PDB file of C-alpha atoms in Angstrom:
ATOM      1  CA  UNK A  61     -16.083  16.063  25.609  1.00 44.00           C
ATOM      2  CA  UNK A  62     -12.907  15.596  23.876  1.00 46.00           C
ATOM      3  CA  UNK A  63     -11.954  12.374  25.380  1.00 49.00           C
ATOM      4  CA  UNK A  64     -14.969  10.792  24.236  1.00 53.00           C
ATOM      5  CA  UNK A  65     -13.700  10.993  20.928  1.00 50.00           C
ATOM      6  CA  UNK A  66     -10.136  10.413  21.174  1.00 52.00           C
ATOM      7  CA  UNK A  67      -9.959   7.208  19.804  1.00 81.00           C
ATOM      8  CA  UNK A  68     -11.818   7.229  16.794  1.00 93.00           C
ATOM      9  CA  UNK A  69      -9.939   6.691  13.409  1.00 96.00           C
ATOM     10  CA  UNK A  70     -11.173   6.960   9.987  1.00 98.00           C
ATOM     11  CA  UNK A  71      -8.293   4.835   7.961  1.00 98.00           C
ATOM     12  CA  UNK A  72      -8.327   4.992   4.620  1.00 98.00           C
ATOM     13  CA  UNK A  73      -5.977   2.327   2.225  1.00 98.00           C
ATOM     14  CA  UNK A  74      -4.814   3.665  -1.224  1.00 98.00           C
ATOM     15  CA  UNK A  75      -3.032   1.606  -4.243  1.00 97.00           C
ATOM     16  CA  UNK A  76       0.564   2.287  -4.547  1.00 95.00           C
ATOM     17  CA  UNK A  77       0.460   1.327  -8.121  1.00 95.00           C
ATOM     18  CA  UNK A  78      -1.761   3.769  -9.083  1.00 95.00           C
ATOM     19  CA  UNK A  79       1.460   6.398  -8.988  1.00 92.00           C
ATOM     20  CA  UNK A  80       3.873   4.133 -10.265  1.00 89.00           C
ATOM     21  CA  UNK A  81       2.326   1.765 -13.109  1.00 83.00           C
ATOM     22  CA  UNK A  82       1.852   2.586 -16.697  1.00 83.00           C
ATOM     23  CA  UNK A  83      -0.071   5.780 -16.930  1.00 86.00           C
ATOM     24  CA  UNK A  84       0.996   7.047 -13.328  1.00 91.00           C
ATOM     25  CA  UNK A  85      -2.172   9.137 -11.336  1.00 94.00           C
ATOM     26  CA  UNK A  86      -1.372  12.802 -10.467  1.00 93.00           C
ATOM     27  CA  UNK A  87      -0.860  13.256  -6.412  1.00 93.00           C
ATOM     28  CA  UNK A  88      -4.110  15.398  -6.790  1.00 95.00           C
ATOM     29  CA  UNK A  89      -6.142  12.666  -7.792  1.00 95.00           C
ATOM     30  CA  UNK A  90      -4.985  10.000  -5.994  1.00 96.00           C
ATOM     31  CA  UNK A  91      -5.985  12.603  -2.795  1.00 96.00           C
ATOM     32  CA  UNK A  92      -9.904  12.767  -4.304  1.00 97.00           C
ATOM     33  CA  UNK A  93      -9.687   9.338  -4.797  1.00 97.00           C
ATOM     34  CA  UNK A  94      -9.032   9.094  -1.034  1.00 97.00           C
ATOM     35  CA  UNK A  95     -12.082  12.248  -0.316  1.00 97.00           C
ATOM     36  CA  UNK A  96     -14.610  10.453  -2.482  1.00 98.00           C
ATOM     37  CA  UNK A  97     -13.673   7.129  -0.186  1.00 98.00           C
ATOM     38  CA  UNK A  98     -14.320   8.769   3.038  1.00 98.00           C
ATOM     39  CA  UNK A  99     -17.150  11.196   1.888  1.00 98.00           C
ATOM     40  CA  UNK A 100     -18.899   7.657   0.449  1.00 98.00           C
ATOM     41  CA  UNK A 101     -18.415   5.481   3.419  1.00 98.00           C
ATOM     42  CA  UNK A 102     -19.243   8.183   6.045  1.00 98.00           C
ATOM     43  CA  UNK A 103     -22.621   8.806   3.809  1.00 98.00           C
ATOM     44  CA  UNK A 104     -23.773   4.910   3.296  1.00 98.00           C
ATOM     45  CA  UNK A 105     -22.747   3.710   6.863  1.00 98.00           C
ATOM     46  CA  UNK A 106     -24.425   7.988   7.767  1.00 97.00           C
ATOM     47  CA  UNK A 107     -26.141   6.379  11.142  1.00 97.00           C
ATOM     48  CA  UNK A 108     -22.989   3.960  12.649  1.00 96.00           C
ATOM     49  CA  UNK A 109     -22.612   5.253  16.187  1.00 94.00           C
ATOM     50  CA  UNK A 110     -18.619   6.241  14.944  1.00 94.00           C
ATOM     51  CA  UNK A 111     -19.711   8.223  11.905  1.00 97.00           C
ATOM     52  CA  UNK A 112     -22.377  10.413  13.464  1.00 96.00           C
ATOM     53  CA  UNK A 113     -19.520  10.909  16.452  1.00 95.00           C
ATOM     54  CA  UNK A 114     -16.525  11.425  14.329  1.00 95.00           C
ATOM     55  CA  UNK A 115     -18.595  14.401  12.256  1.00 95.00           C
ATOM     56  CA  UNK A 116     -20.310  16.125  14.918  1.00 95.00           C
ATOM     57  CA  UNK A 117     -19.663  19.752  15.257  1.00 95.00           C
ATOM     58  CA  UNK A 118     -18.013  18.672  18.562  1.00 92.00           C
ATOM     59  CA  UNK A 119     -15.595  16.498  17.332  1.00 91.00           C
ATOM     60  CA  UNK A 120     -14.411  18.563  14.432  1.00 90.00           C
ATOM     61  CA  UNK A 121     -10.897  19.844  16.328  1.00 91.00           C
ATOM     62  CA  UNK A 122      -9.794  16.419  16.805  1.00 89.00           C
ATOM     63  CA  UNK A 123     -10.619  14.680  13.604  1.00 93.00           C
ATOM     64  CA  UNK A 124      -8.190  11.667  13.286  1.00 94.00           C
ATOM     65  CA  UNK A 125      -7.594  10.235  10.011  1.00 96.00           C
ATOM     66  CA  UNK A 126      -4.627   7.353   8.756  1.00 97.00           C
ATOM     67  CA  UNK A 127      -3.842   7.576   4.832  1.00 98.00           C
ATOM     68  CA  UNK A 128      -2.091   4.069   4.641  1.00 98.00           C
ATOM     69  CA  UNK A 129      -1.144   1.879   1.218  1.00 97.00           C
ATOM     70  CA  UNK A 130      -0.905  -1.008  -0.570  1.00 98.00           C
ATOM     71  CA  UNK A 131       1.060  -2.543  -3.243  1.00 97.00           C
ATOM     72  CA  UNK A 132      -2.183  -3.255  -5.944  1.00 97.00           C
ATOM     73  CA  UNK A 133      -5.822  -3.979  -5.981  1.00 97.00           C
ATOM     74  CA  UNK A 134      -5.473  -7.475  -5.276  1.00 98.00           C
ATOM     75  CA  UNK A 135      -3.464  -6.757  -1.943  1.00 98.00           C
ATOM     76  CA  UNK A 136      -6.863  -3.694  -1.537  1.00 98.00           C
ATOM     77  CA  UNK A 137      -9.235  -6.471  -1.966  1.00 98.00           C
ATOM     78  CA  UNK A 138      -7.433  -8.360   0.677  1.00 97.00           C
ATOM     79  CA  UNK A 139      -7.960  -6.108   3.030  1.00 98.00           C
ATOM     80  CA  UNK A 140     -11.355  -5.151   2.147  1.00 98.00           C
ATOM     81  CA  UNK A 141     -12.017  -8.695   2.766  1.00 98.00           C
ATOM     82  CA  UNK A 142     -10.203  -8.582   6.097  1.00 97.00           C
ATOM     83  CA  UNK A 143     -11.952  -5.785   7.335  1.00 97.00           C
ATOM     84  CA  UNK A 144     -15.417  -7.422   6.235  1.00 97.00           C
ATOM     85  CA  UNK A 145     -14.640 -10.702   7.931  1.00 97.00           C
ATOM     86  CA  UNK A 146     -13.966  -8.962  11.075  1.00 96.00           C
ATOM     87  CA  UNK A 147     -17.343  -6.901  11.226  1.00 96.00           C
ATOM     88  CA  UNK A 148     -15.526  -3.566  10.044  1.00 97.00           C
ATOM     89  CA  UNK A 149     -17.369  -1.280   8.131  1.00 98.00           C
ATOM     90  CA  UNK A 150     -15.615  -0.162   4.931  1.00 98.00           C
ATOM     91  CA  UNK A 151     -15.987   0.788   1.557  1.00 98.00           C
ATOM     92  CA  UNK A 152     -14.104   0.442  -1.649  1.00 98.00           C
ATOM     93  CA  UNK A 153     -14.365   3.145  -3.510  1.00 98.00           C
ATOM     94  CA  UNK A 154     -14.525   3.209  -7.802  1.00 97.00           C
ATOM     95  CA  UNK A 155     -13.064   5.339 -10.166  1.00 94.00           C
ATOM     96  CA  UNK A 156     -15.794   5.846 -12.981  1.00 93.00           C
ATOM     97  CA  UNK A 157     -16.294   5.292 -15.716  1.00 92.00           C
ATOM     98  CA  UNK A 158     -13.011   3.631 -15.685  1.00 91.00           C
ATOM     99  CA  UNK A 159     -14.510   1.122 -13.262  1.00 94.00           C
ATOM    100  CA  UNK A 160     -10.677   0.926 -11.738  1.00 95.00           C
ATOM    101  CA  UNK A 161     -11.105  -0.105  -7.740  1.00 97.00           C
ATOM    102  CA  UNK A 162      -8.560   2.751  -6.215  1.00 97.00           C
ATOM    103  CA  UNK A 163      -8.741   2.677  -2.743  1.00 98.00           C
ATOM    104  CA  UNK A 164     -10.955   1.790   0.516  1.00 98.00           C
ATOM    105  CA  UNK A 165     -12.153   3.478   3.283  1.00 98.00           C
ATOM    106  CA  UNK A 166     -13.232   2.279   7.098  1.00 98.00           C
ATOM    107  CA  UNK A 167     -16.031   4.196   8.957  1.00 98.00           C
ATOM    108  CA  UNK A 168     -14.773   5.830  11.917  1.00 97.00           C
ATOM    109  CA  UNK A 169     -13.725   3.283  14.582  1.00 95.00           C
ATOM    110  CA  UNK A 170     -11.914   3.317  17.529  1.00 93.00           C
ATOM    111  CA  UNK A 171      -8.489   2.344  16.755  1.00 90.00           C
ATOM    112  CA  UNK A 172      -7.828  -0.553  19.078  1.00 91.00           C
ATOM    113  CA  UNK A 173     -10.715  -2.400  17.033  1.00 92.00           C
ATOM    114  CA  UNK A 174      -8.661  -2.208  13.492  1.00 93.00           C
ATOM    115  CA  UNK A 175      -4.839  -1.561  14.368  1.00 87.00           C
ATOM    116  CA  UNK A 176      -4.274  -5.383  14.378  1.00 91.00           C
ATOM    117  CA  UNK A 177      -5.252  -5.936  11.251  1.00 95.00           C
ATOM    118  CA  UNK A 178      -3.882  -3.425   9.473  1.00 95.00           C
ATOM    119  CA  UNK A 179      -0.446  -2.840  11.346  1.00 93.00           C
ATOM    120  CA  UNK A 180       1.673  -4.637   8.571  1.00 95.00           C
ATOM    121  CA  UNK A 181       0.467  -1.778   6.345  1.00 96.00           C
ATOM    122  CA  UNK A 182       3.076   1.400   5.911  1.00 96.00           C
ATOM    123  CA  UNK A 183       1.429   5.303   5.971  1.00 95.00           C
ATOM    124  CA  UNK A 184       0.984   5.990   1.919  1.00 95.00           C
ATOM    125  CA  UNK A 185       3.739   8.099   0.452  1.00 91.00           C
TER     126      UNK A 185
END
């Protein structure tokens, strides 16, 4: 059984200028921030093949997920729009009511379908 889910990835990309720029974000936050993006895209995308794999009892031991960054919002949009124009399911995820876009989140996916286009990308620090 564990094989079958080796390969699926839930990647999630933060802003790096959230801890750096002007008011910076505690770590804590920035770490809900990246909860509320997985929690949200595993609940709207809840029957995708990868989500209902990736949180079945079954699979819990081998859960497999990449924290990654990027420099602002406009590089996160970017890759949101990346992601969308290759047919892979994400979400970006909204701090309210600030309304500040703070990070994005894939559904569950076999890695070999999304390591190309997000290989540039370094893990978030």
């Amino acid at each position: 059984m564990e094989s079958e889910f080796v390969d699926l990835t839930q990647y999630v990309i933060l802003r790096e200028d959230l801890q750096t720029d002007g008011k910076p974000w505690p770590r804590g936050a920035l770490i809900a921030q990246a909860c509320h993006a997985c929690i949200s895209v595993n609940s709207l995308y809840n029957s995708d093949e990868g989500v209902i794999k990736y949180t079945s009892f079954e699979n819990l031991p081998n859960l497999r997920t990449v924290v990654l960054s990027v420099e602002n919002e406009s590089s996160l949009l970017d890759y949101h729009k990346v992601l969308t124009n290759n047919l892979i399911k994400s979400h970006l995820f909204t701090e309210k009511p600030e309304n500040i876009v703070t990070c994005l989140a894939t559904v569950p996916i076999d890695k070999r379908k999304v390591g190309s286009l997000l290989k540039k990308l370094k893990t978030f620090k």
